[in-house]
mmCIF file of C-alpha atoms in Angstrom:
data_model
loop_
_atom_site.group_PDB
_atom_site.id
_atom_site.type_symbol
_atom_site.label_atom_id
_atom_site.label_comp_id
_atom_site.label_asym_id
_atom_site.label_seq_id
_atom_site.Cartn_x
_atom_site.Cartn_y
_atom_site.Cartn_z
ATOM 1 C CA MET B 1 111.908 -3.491 -70.043
ATOM 2 C CA LYS B 2 112.678 -0.414 -67.963
ATOM 3 C CA ILE B 3 113.967 2.910 -69.229
ATOM 4 C CA SER B 4 116.361 4.025 -66.443
ATOM 5 C CA ASN B 5 117.462 7.472 -67.680
ATOM 6 C CA ARG B 6 114.913 9.743 -69.223
ATOM 7 C CA ASN B 7 117.663 11.881 -70.762
ATOM 8 C CA SER B 8 119.223 8.931 -72.601
ATOM 9 C CA ALA B 9 118.118 8.096 -76.147
ATOM 10 C CA ILE B 10 116.448 4.707 -76.780
ATOM 11 C CA THR B 11 115.965 2.696 -79.900
ATOM 12 C CA VAL B 12 112.675 2.345 -81.718
ATOM 13 C CA SER B 13 112.611 -1.363 -80.851
ATOM 14 C CA GLN B 14 113.051 -0.526 -77.186
ATOM 15 C CA LEU B 15 110.174 1.906 -77.383
ATOM 16 C CA ASN B 16 107.862 -0.597 -78.950
ATOM 17 C CA SER B 17 108.867 -3.284 -76.453
ATOM 18 C CA TYR B 18 108.241 -0.869 -73.632
ATOM 19 C CA ILE B 19 104.780 -0.030 -74.964
ATOM 20 C CA GLU B 20 104.013 -3.759 -75.316
ATOM 21 C CA GLU B 21 104.920 -4.299 -71.658
ATOM 22 C CA LEU B 22 102.711 -1.404 -70.668
ATOM 23 C CA PHE B 23 99.793 -2.964 -72.570
ATOM 24 C CA ARG B 24 100.326 -6.357 -70.958
ATOM 25 C CA GLY B 25 100.653 -4.883 -67.521
ATOM 26 C CA SER B 26 97.407 -2.970 -67.783
ATOM 27 C CA SER B 27 94.375 -4.722 -66.310
ATOM 28 C CA VAL B 28 92.188 -2.776 -68.748
ATOM 29 C CA LEU B 29 94.195 -3.318 -71.944
ATOM 30 C CA SER B 30 94.883 -6.992 -71.260
ATOM 31 C CA ASP B 31 91.206 -7.817 -70.842
ATOM 32 C CA LEU B 32 89.221 -5.673 -73.252
ATOM 33 C CA LYS B 33 85.546 -5.754 -74.185
ATOM 34 C CA ILE B 34 84.753 -3.444 -77.105
ATOM 35 C CA GLN B 35 81.657 -2.763 -79.191
ATOM 36 C CA GLY B 36 81.754 -1.364 -82.700
ATOM 37 C CA GLU B 37 80.984 -1.870 -86.369
ATOM 38 C CA ILE B 38 83.071 -4.257 -88.516
ATOM 39 C CA THR B 39 84.882 -2.672 -91.426
ATOM 40 C CA GLY B 40 87.507 -3.985 -93.850
ATOM 41 C CA PHE B 41 86.935 -7.650 -92.960
ATOM 42 C CA LYS B 42 89.413 -9.956 -94.736
ATOM 43 C CA ASN B 43 89.828 -13.751 -94.739
ATOM 44 C CA HIS B 44 93.520 -14.540 -95.154
ATOM 45 C CA SER B 45 94.574 -17.753 -96.902
ATOM 46 C CA SER B 46 96.336 -18.748 -93.674
ATOM 47 C CA GLY B 47 92.985 -18.880 -91.883
ATOM 48 C CA HIS B 48 93.561 -15.689 -89.875
ATOM 49 C CA LYS B 49 90.958 -12.906 -89.991
ATOM 50 C CA TYR B 50 91.860 -9.213 -90.243
ATOM 51 C CA PHE B 51 89.406 -6.361 -89.731
ATOM 52 C CA SER B 52 88.738 -3.139 -87.868
ATOM 53 C CA ILE B 53 85.919 -2.060 -85.616
ATOM 54 C CA ARG B 54 84.850 1.555 -85.520
ATOM 55 C CA ASP B 55 82.409 4.019 -84.104
ATOM 56 C CA GLU B 56 81.536 7.414 -85.542
ATOM 57 C CA TYR B 57 84.806 8.965 -84.343
ATOM 58 C CA ALA B 58 87.556 6.306 -84.553
ATOM 59 C CA LYS B 59 88.535 2.757 -85.429
ATOM 60 C CA VAL B 60 90.987 0.145 -84.202
ATOM 61 C CA ASN B 61 92.621 -2.776 -86.004
ATOM 62 C CA CYS B 62 91.746 -6.309 -84.925
ATOM 63 C CA PHE B 63 93.327 -9.705 -85.465
ATOM 64 C CA LEU B 64 91.548 -13.071 -85.083
ATOM 65 C CA SER B 65 93.816 -16.109 -85.307
ATOM 66 C CA LYS B 66 92.741 -19.202 -87.204
ATOM 67 C CA ASN B 67 92.715 -21.182 -83.940
ATOM 68 C CA GLN B 68 90.156 -18.813 -82.458
ATOM 69 C CA ALA B 69 88.256 -18.433 -85.744
ATOM 70 C CA VAL B 70 87.032 -22.035 -85.571
ATOM 71 C CA PHE B 71 84.868 -21.010 -82.613
ATOM 72 C CA LEU B 72 83.030 -18.309 -84.545
ATOM 73 C CA ARG B 73 79.278 -18.600 -84.060
ATOM 74 C CA PHE B 74 78.447 -16.648 -87.226
ATOM 75 C CA ILE B 75 80.006 -15.276 -90.402
ATOM 76 C CA PRO B 76 81.324 -11.727 -89.780
ATOM 77 C CA GLU B 77 80.646 -9.149 -92.476
ATOM 78 C CA ASP B 78 81.291 -5.449 -92.917
ATOM 79 C CA GLY B 79 78.591 -3.344 -91.321
ATOM 80 C CA MET B 80 77.833 -5.758 -88.479
ATOM 81 C CA HIS B 81 77.722 -4.338 -84.972
ATOM 82 C CA VAL B 82 79.692 -6.703 -82.749
ATOM 83 C CA GLU B 83 81.164 -7.078 -79.323
ATOM 84 C CA ILE B 84 84.688 -8.431 -79.067
ATOM 85 C CA THR B 85 86.884 -9.526 -76.192
ATOM 86 C CA GLY B 86 90.655 -9.635 -76.314
ATOM 87 C CA PHE B 87 93.805 -7.783 -75.427
ATOM 88 C CA LEU B 88 95.836 -4.948 -76.943
ATOM 89 C CA SER B 89 99.164 -5.867 -78.481
ATOM 90 C CA VAL B 90 101.903 -3.984 -80.360
ATOM 91 C CA TYR B 91 103.254 -5.201 -83.663
ATOM 92 C CA LYS B 92 106.834 -4.195 -82.956
ATOM 93 C CA PRO B 93 108.239 -4.153 -86.543
ATOM 94 C CA ASN B 94 106.135 -1.144 -87.501
ATOM 95 C CA GLY B 95 104.888 0.137 -84.167
ATOM 96 C CA THR B 96 101.192 -0.413 -84.801
ATOM 97 C CA TYR B 97 98.857 -1.864 -82.267
ATOM 98 C CA SER B 98 95.866 -4.155 -82.693
ATOM 99 C CA VAL B 99 93.316 -5.917 -80.614
ATOM 100 C CA PHE B 100 94.034 -9.648 -80.495
ATOM 101 C CA VAL B 101 90.498 -11.022 -80.502
ATOM 102 C CA LYS B 102 89.525 -13.942 -78.254
ATOM 103 C CA SER B 103 85.785 -13.925 -79.016
ATOM 104 C CA ILE B 104 83.338 -12.056 -81.205
ATOM 105 C CA THR B 105 79.554 -12.006 -80.943
ATOM 106 C CA PRO B 106 76.768 -10.066 -82.661
ATOM 107 C CA ALA B 107 75.515 -7.016 -80.754
ATOM 108 C CA GLY B 108 71.986 -5.789 -81.497
ATOM 109 C CA GLU B 109 68.990 -7.128 -83.409
ATOM 110 C CA GLY B 110 70.141 -5.754 -86.743
ATOM 111 C CA THR B 111 73.504 -7.457 -86.509
ATOM 112 C CA PHE B 112 71.940 -10.775 -85.531
ATOM 113 C CA SER B 113 69.813 -10.527 -88.663
ATOM 114 C CA LEU B 114 72.863 -9.829 -90.828
ATOM 115 C CA ALA B 115 74.731 -12.765 -89.317
ATOM 116 C CA PHE B 116 71.709 -15.019 -89.790
ATOM 117 C CA GLU B 117 71.331 -14.093 -93.461
ATOM 118 C CA ALA B 118 75.057 -14.467 -94.127
ATOM 119 C CA LEU B 119 75.165 -18.031 -92.774
ATOM 120 C CA LYS B 120 71.890 -18.865 -94.474
ATOM 121 C CA ARG B 121 73.271 -17.820 -97.870
ATOM 122 C CA LYS B 122 76.445 -19.815 -97.334
ATOM 123 C CA LEU B 123 74.734 -23.058 -96.299
ATOM 124 C CA ASP B 124 72.074 -22.728 -98.969
ATOM 125 C CA SER B 125 74.760 -22.402 -101.637
ATOM 126 C CA GLU B 126 76.295 -25.659 -100.354
ATOM 127 C CA GLY B 127 72.988 -27.519 -100.668
ATOM 128 C CA LEU B 128 72.236 -27.982 -96.963
ATOM 129 C CA PHE B 129 68.664 -26.756 -97.464
ATOM 130 C CA SER B 130 68.021 -28.817 -100.588
ATOM 131 C CA PRO B 131 64.672 -30.701 -100.632
ATOM 132 C CA GLU B 132 66.496 -33.683 -102.139
ATOM 133 C CA SER B 133 68.531 -34.060 -98.937
ATOM 134 C CA LYS B 134 65.448 -34.229 -96.682
ATOM 135 C CA LYS B 135 64.739 -37.623 -95.113
ATOM 136 C CA PRO B 136 61.079 -38.622 -94.595
ATOM 137 C CA ILE B 137 59.780 -38.709 -91.034
ATOM 138 C CA PRO B 138 58.622 -42.304 -90.293
ATOM 139 C CA ARG B 139 54.861 -42.611 -89.885
ATOM 140 C CA PHE B 140 55.039 -45.258 -87.166
ATOM 141 C CA ALA B 141 58.063 -44.457 -84.999
ATOM 142 C CA SER B 142 58.825 -46.884 -82.176
ATOM 143 C CA HIS B 143 61.928 -45.041 -80.873
ATOM 144 C CA ILE B 144 62.084 -41.257 -80.569
ATOM 145 C CA GLY B 145 65.116 -39.258 -79.387
ATOM 146 C CA ILE B 146 65.088 -35.754 -77.885
ATOM 147 C CA VAL B 147 68.005 -33.298 -77.712
ATOM 148 C CA THR B 148 67.148 -30.433 -75.379
ATOM 149 C CA SER B 149 67.560 -29.226 -71.804
ATOM 150 C CA GLU B 150 66.450 -31.814 -69.276
ATOM 151 C CA ASN B 151 65.090 -29.055 -67.009
ATOM 152 C CA GLY B 152 63.138 -26.914 -69.447
ATOM 153 C CA ALA B 153 59.422 -26.852 -70.188
ATOM 154 C CA ALA B 154 60.097 -28.006 -73.758
ATOM 155 C CA VAL B 155 61.142 -31.520 -72.751
ATOM 156 C CA ASP B 156 58.028 -31.940 -70.584
ATOM 157 C CA ASP B 157 55.786 -30.744 -73.423
ATOM 158 C CA ILE B 158 57.383 -33.137 -75.915
ATOM 159 C CA ILE B 159 57.294 -36.207 -73.658
ATOM 160 C CA THR B 160 53.737 -35.508 -72.470
ATOM 161 C CA THR B 161 52.528 -35.142 -76.044
ATOM 162 C CA ILE B 162 54.224 -38.363 -77.161
ATOM 163 C CA LYS B 163 52.940 -40.395 -74.188
ATOM 164 C CA LYS B 164 49.420 -39.084 -74.667
ATOM 165 C CA LYS B 165 49.381 -40.362 -78.231
ATOM 166 C CA ASN B 166 51.339 -43.575 -77.642
ATOM 167 C CA ASN B 167 52.582 -44.816 -74.273
ATOM 168 C CA LYS B 168 54.390 -47.762 -75.846
ATOM 169 C CA VAL B 169 56.963 -45.744 -77.807
ATOM 170 C CA LYS B 170 60.555 -45.693 -76.528
ATOM 171 C CA ILE B 171 61.942 -42.231 -75.680
ATOM 172 C CA SER B 172 65.660 -41.459 -75.304
ATOM 173 C CA LEU B 173 66.673 -38.064 -73.873
ATOM 174 C CA PHE B 174 70.046 -36.505 -74.693
ATOM 175 C CA PRO B 175 70.319 -33.557 -72.246
ATOM 176 C CA SER B 176 72.084 -30.544 -73.743
ATOM 177 C CA LEU B 177 72.748 -26.873 -73.285
ATOM 178 C CA VAL B 178 70.222 -24.761 -75.181
ATOM 179 C CA GLN B 179 71.823 -21.305 -74.981
ATOM 180 C CA GLY B 180 75.155 -19.701 -74.381
ATOM 181 C CA GLU B 181 78.585 -19.760 -75.958
ATOM 182 C CA HIS B 182 79.045 -23.547 -75.891
ATOM 183 C CA ALA B 183 75.445 -24.585 -76.571
ATOM 184 C CA ALA B 184 75.780 -25.108 -80.338
ATOM 185 C CA SER B 185 78.772 -27.431 -79.955
ATOM 186 C CA ASP B 186 77.057 -29.326 -77.144
ATOM 187 C CA ILE B 187 73.878 -29.859 -79.177
ATOM 188 C CA ALA B 188 75.940 -30.960 -82.188
ATOM 189 C CA ASN B 189 77.784 -33.488 -80.010
ATOM 190 C CA LYS B 190 74.504 -34.892 -78.684
ATOM 191 C CA ILE B 191 73.167 -35.327 -82.229
ATOM 192 C CA GLU B 192 76.321 -37.232 -83.151
ATOM 193 C CA SER B 193 76.007 -39.350 -79.978
ATOM 194 C CA ALA B 194 72.410 -40.268 -80.803
ATOM 195 C CA ASN B 195 73.480 -41.442 -84.265
ATOM 196 C CA ARG B 196 76.344 -43.456 -82.835
ATOM 197 C CA ILE B 197 74.460 -45.076 -79.945
ATOM 198 C CA TYR B 198 71.114 -45.644 -81.681
ATOM 199 C CA PRO B 199 71.741 -45.843 -85.443
ATOM 200 C CA ASP B 200 68.284 -47.428 -85.917
ATOM 201 C CA MET B 201 66.410 -44.695 -84.037
ATOM 202 C CA ASP B 202 63.346 -43.609 -86.013
ATOM 203 C CA VAL B 203 63.422 -39.850 -85.424
ATOM 204 C CA LEU B 204 65.286 -37.225 -83.377
ATOM 205 C CA ILE B 205 63.715 -34.003 -82.051
ATOM 206 C CA VAL B 206 66.135 -31.060 -81.632
ATOM 207 C CA GLY B 207 64.838 -27.897 -80.023
ATOM 208 C CA ARG B 208 63.932 -25.722 -77.066
ATOM 209 C CA GLY B 209 61.249 -23.314 -75.885
ATOM 210 C CA GLY B 210 60.964 -19.661 -76.832
ATOM 211 C CA GLY B 211 63.365 -16.855 -75.937
ATOM 212 C CA SER B 212 65.141 -13.781 -77.228
ATOM 213 C CA VAL B 213 67.302 -13.717 -80.334
ATOM 214 C CA GLU B 214 70.357 -14.140 -78.133
ATOM 215 C CA ASP B 215 68.756 -17.080 -76.296
ATOM 216 C CA LEU B 216 68.007 -18.911 -79.541
ATOM 217 C CA TRP B 217 71.260 -18.060 -81.285
ATOM 218 C CA ALA B 218 72.885 -21.462 -80.698
ATOM 219 C CA TYR B 219 70.458 -22.912 -83.267
ATOM 220 C CA ASN B 220 71.791 -20.463 -85.867
ATOM 221 C CA GLU B 221 75.408 -21.610 -85.674
ATOM 222 C CA GLU B 222 77.222 -23.477 -88.411
ATOM 223 C CA VAL B 223 78.528 -26.326 -86.245
ATOM 224 C CA LEU B 224 74.981 -27.254 -85.267
ATOM 225 C CA ALA B 225 73.670 -26.895 -88.825
ATOM 226 C CA ARG B 226 76.269 -29.332 -90.151
ATOM 227 C CA ALA B 227 75.552 -31.863 -87.395
ATOM 228 C CA VAL B 228 71.855 -31.780 -88.313
ATOM 229 C CA TYR B 229 72.657 -32.174 -92.020
ATOM 230 C CA ASN B 230 75.036 -35.099 -91.409
ATOM 231 C CA SER B 231 72.605 -37.003 -89.168
ATOM 232 C CA SER B 232 71.485 -40.376 -90.516
ATOM 233 C CA ILE B 233 68.480 -40.203 -88.205
ATOM 234 C CA PRO B 234 65.662 -37.964 -89.526
ATOM 235 C CA ILE B 235 65.543 -34.750 -87.486
ATOM 236 C CA ILE B 236 62.579 -32.598 -86.471
ATOM 237 C CA SER B 237 63.592 -29.048 -85.553
ATOM 238 C CA ALA B 238 61.470 -27.406 -82.843
ATOM 239 C CA VAL B 239 63.065 -24.108 -81.851
ATOM 240 C CA GLY B 240 61.070 -21.465 -79.999
ATOM 241 C CA HIS B 241 57.610 -20.406 -81.103
ATOM 242 C CA GLU B 242 55.850 -20.470 -84.464
ATOM 243 C CA MET B 243 57.274 -17.091 -85.503
ATOM 244 C CA ASP B 244 60.858 -18.066 -84.625
ATOM 245 C CA TRP B 245 62.899 -19.344 -87.568
ATOM 246 C CA SER B 246 66.404 -20.735 -87.144
ATOM 247 C CA ILE B 247 69.125 -22.125 -89.392
ATOM 248 C CA CYS B 248 68.388 -25.469 -87.716
ATOM 249 C CA ASP B 249 64.833 -25.262 -89.093
ATOM 250 C CA PHE B 250 66.092 -24.871 -92.663
ATOM 251 C CA VAL B 251 68.548 -27.790 -92.449
ATOM 252 C CA ALA B 252 66.313 -30.233 -90.549
ATOM 253 C CA ASP B 253 64.183 -32.810 -92.321
ATOM 254 C CA TYR B 254 61.029 -31.289 -90.825
ATOM 255 C CA ARG B 255 60.339 -27.996 -89.066
ATOM 256 C CA ALA B 256 57.777 -28.018 -86.217
ATOM 257 C CA GLU B 257 56.328 -24.712 -85.045
ATOM 258 C CA THR B 258 56.778 -25.619 -81.360
ATOM 259 C CA PRO B 259 58.179 -28.464 -79.226
ATOM 260 C CA THR B 260 54.612 -29.687 -78.675
ATOM 261 C CA ALA B 261 54.042 -29.791 -82.438
ATOM 262 C CA ALA B 262 57.264 -31.794 -82.764
ATOM 263 C CA GLY B 263 55.903 -34.417 -80.368
ATOM 264 C CA GLU B 264 52.672 -34.533 -82.369
ATOM 265 C CA LYS B 265 54.600 -35.101 -85.597
ATOM 266 C CA ALA B 266 56.986 -37.709 -84.208
ATOM 267 C CA ALA B 267 54.460 -40.001 -82.487
ATOM 268 C CA TYR B 268 51.529 -41.840 -84.015
ATOM 269 C CA ASP B 269 48.201 -42.174 -82.199
ATOM 270 C CA SER B 270 48.052 -45.827 -81.084
ATOM 271 C CA ASN B 271 44.339 -45.659 -80.190
ATOM 272 C CA LEU B 272 43.495 -44.182 -83.569
ATOM 273 C CA LEU B 273 45.651 -46.821 -85.248
ATOM 274 C CA VAL B 274 43.807 -49.637 -83.462
ATOM 275 C CA GLU B 275 40.436 -48.149 -84.419
ATOM 276 C CA THR B 276 41.586 -47.699 -88.009
ATOM 277 C CA LEU B 277 42.795 -51.299 -88.175
ATOM 278 C CA LYS B 278 39.453 -52.528 -86.808
ATOM 279 C CA ASN B 279 37.580 -50.571 -89.466
ATOM 280 C CA LYS B 280 39.936 -51.884 -92.122
ATOM 281 C CA ALA B 281 39.355 -55.442 -90.873
ATOM 282 C CA VAL B 282 35.555 -55.014 -91.164
ATOM 283 C CA LEU B 283 35.892 -53.632 -94.686
ATOM 284 C CA LEU B 284 38.289 -56.416 -95.645
ATOM 285 C CA LYS B 285 35.967 -59.088 -94.227
ATOM 286 C CA GLN B 286 33.015 -57.680 -96.176
ATOM 287 C CA ALA B 287 35.114 -57.430 -99.336
ATOM 288 C CA LEU B 288 36.207 -61.071 -98.948
ATOM 289 C CA LYS B 289 32.568 -62.177 -98.414
ATOM 290 C CA ASN B 290 31.465 -60.294 -101.505
ATOM 291 C CA LYS B 291 34.259 -61.829 -103.506
ATOM 292 C CA THR B 292 33.499 -65.318 -102.170
ATOM 293 C CA ASP B 293 29.790 -64.962 -102.973
ATOM 294 C CA LEU B 294 30.639 -63.842 -106.486
ATOM 295 C CA LEU B 295 33.029 -66.752 -107.026
ATOM 296 C CA LEU B 296 30.467 -69.228 -105.634
ATOM 297 C CA GLU B 297 27.816 -67.915 -108.023
ATOM 298 C CA GLN B 298 30.293 -68.232 -110.893
ATOM 299 C CA VAL B 299 31.075 -71.823 -109.832
ATOM 300 C CA ASN B 300 27.388 -72.726 -109.654
ATOM 301 C CA LEU B 301 26.747 -71.208 -113.069
ATOM 302 C CA ALA B 302 29.719 -73.055 -114.513
ATOM 303 C CA GLY B 303 28.454 -76.279 -112.877
ATOM 304 C CA ARG B 304 25.051 -75.901 -114.504
ATOM 305 C CA GLU B 305 26.645 -75.346 -117.891
ATOM 306 C CA ILE B 306 28.927 -78.346 -117.404
ATOM 307 C CA ASN B 307 25.983 -80.606 -116.420
ATOM 308 C CA SER B 308 24.091 -79.553 -119.527
ATOM 309 C CA GLU B 309 27.096 -80.215 -121.732
ATOM 310 C CA MET B 310 27.703 -83.608 -120.023
ATOM 311 C CA ASP B 311 24.086 -84.665 -120.579
ATOM 312 C CA SER B 312 24.371 -83.779 -124.250
ATOM 313 C CA LEU B 313 27.685 -85.617 -124.537
ATOM 314 C CA ILE B 314 26.275 -88.723 -122.828
ATOM 315 C CA ARG B 315 23.282 -88.791 -125.169
ATOM 316 C CA HIS B 316 25.621 -88.489 -128.150
ATOM 317 C CA CYS B 317 27.813 -91.312 -126.847
ATOM 318 C CA GLU B 318 24.753 -93.513 -126.275
ATOM 319 C CA TYR B 319 23.640 -92.845 -129.866
ATOM 320 C CA GLN B 320 27.105 -93.683 -131.197
ATOM 321 C CA CYS B 321 27.226 -96.861 -129.123
ATOM 322 C CA GLU B 322 23.828 -97.939 -130.436
ATOM 323 C CA ARG B 323 24.964 -97.366 -134.012
ATOM 324 C CA ALA B 324 28.179 -99.305 -133.359
ATOM 325 C CA LYS B 325 26.155 -102.123 -131.806
ATOM 326 C CA LEU B 326 23.933 -102.325 -134.885
ATOM 327 C CA SER B 327 26.951 -102.231 -137.166
ATOM 328 C CA LEU B 328 28.687 -104.982 -135.220
ATOM 329 C CA SER B 329 25.581 -107.062 -135.189
ATOM 330 C CA ALA B 330 25.145 -106.619 -138.923
ATOM 331 C CA ASN B 331 28.731 -107.650 -139.624
ATOM 332 C CA ASN B 332 28.846 -110.540 -137.153
ATOM 333 C CA PRO B 333 29.799 -113.730 -139.105
ATOM 334 C CA ASN B 334 27.344 -115.755 -137.070
ATOM 335 C CA SER B 335 24.552 -113.440 -138.076
ATOM 336 C CA ILE B 336 25.487 -113.881 -141.726
ATOM 337 C CA MET B 337 25.684 -117.644 -141.416
ATOM 338 C CA GLU B 338 22.282 -117.710 -139.792
ATOM 339 C CA LYS B 339 21.001 -116.473 -143.141
ATOM 340 C CA GLY B 340 22.410 -119.575 -144.885
ATOM 341 C CA TYR B 341 25.880 -118.382 -145.731
ATOM 342 C CA SER B 342 29.111 -120.290 -144.932
ATOM 343 C CA MET B 343 32.753 -119.250 -144.516
ATOM 344 C CA ALA B 344 35.714 -121.052 -146.076
ATOM 345 C CA GLU B 345 39.138 -121.191 -144.332
ATOM 346 C CA SER B 346 42.448 -122.837 -145.120
ATOM 347 C CA MET B 347 43.668 -125.511 -142.806
ATOM 348 C CA GLU B 348 45.912 -122.874 -141.259
ATOM 349 C CA GLY B 349 42.862 -120.770 -140.363
ATOM 350 C CA ARG B 350 43.224 -118.115 -143.091
ATOM 351 C CA LEU B 351 39.943 -116.797 -144.500
ATOM 352 C CA ILE B 352 39.484 -117.743 -148.152
ATOM 353 C CA ARG B 353 38.140 -114.751 -150.002
ATOM 354 C CA SER B 354 38.919 -115.813 -153.617
ATOM 355 C CA VAL B 355 39.348 -118.974 -155.658
ATOM 356 C CA ARG B 356 42.799 -117.666 -156.387
ATOM 357 C CA SER B 357 43.766 -118.493 -152.813
ATOM 358 C CA VAL B 358 43.341 -122.293 -153.370
ATOM 359 C CA LYS B 359 44.248 -124.938 -155.861
ATOM 360 C CA GLU B 360 42.976 -128.397 -156.636
ATOM 361 C CA ASN B 361 43.463 -131.045 -153.982
ATOM 362 C CA ASP B 362 43.875 -128.388 -151.217
ATOM 363 C CA ARG B 363 42.274 -129.286 -147.925
ATOM 364 C CA ILE B 364 39.898 -126.532 -146.691
ATOM 365 C CA SER B 365 37.379 -126.026 -143.892
ATOM 366 C CA ILE B 366 33.780 -124.843 -144.528
ATOM 367 C CA ASN B 367 32.296 -123.170 -141.456
ATOM 368 C CA LEU B 368 28.540 -123.349 -141.004
ATOM 369 C CA ILE B 369 26.243 -122.052 -138.281
ATOM 370 C CA ASP B 370 26.327 -125.350 -136.400
ATOM 371 C CA GLY B 371 29.765 -126.748 -137.278
ATOM 372 C CA ARG B 372 32.315 -127.098 -140.051
ATOM 373 C CA LEU B 373 33.094 -129.381 -142.986
ATOM 374 C CA LEU B 374 36.548 -130.609 -143.932
ATOM 375 C CA CYS B 375 36.772 -130.824 -147.739
ATOM 376 C CA THR B 376 39.192 -131.484 -150.571
ATOM 377 C CA VAL B 377 39.131 -129.190 -153.635
ATOM 378 C CA ASN B 378 38.503 -131.330 -156.699
ATOM 379 C CA SER B 379 37.992 -128.528 -159.178
ATOM 380 C CA ILE B 380 37.931 -124.738 -159.317
ATOM 381 C CA LYS B 381 35.480 -122.598 -161.273
ATOM 382 C CA LYS B 382 36.291 -118.933 -161.723
ATOM 383 C CA MET B 383 33.554 -116.295 -162.295
ATOM 384 C CA ASP B 384 33.910 -113.264 -164.559
ATOM 385 C CA ILE B 385 32.237 -110.753 -162.263
ATOM 386 C CA THR B 386 32.145 -108.057 -164.971
ATOM 387 C CA HIS B 387 30.230 -110.105 -167.577
ATOM 388 C CA LYS B 388 28.528 -112.424 -165.076
ATOM 389 C CA GLN B 389 29.942 -115.457 -166.988
ATOM 390 C CA THR B 390 31.033 -118.699 -165.429
ATOM 391 C CA VAL B 391 34.094 -120.393 -166.843
ATOM 392 C CA GLU B 392 34.434 -124.003 -165.997
ATOM 393 C CA ASN B 393 37.888 -125.251 -165.230
ATOM 394 C CA GLY B 394 38.067 -128.909 -164.302
ATOM 395 C CA GLY B 395 35.388 -131.398 -163.144
ATOM 396 C CA PRO B 396 32.346 -130.822 -160.913
ATOM 397 C CA ASN B 397 32.772 -129.511 -157.351
ATOM 398 C CA ASN B 398 32.932 -132.513 -155.037
ATOM 399 C CA GLY B 399 33.925 -130.529 -152.031
#
């Protein structure tokens, strides 16, 4: 709005609107970049963030909308030294002005450390660093993925190391940004793509070469940490040098000191494996021979024992057969009749063992050694075996 007459009174609303237009029309105030220390930081339930930044002489209110807050690369806290970009705006109902923040980044080593520790505490409390959530790195990977810059030295170091150990392994590269404002989101997207495209991939290396704190900061952002945690593929983190620790290192399933060390961990040595298998085969062959020799000796020993037992059994059977032969011979009716005995049978062929089995006038057969006699029973004499007395019953035996 324009104030046409300086002598005319204006309303408070008009004043505030006029100031707002002045702010918007200023190339400086509409595109601010300010450094200062955070104070009075508040998370509103709506998702908006309210805070002030100050130096040793003054402070200014700041407002970060929930839509912009989702792009935060760290967790702001009081005492952090930050750099913000945005524009100055008037809150017309009460005439106060604030900086509407578009972006906020740590400024200075101390602030980076504060931001790092703040996010680390948050993720640790949620269990993202828990040992129970770590997936084992496969010992014999046949497919290895890499998320890093396609032009950096890190990718060459990783691939060279893998190929040197095993030139048969499949390598899939997912080129990504490794530093800058959008790097964390880009790396997170590539991790998700690897899981979607190759769900059976054995292991995924995420990392880059060394650099300053600012250069490595993408690997300390929450969006990347959650992508690493949610990956179904085991992840090896390889960020910077051995002394460089990142949030990605804490969340990953394995932390390698360098990209080269990541390649060493991910790939198995095929030549060493072949040599190991050969040695194992020799040991197995010798073990089988030893076992076979032992079993053969046991079989031979058992055979000797069995032969001895069989010989003893055969001799016993021969003895038993000889005894049975003698017994049969002794009880053979023909042998008895050869001694002068005879055998009486009824006409039906039943052996007559007692005089009680016949009666007078019965027809019987008397078997002798050289034939038989057909007789008629004229009389029967019974013998009292106990008193050796003969009782005559009837006439003489005319059989």
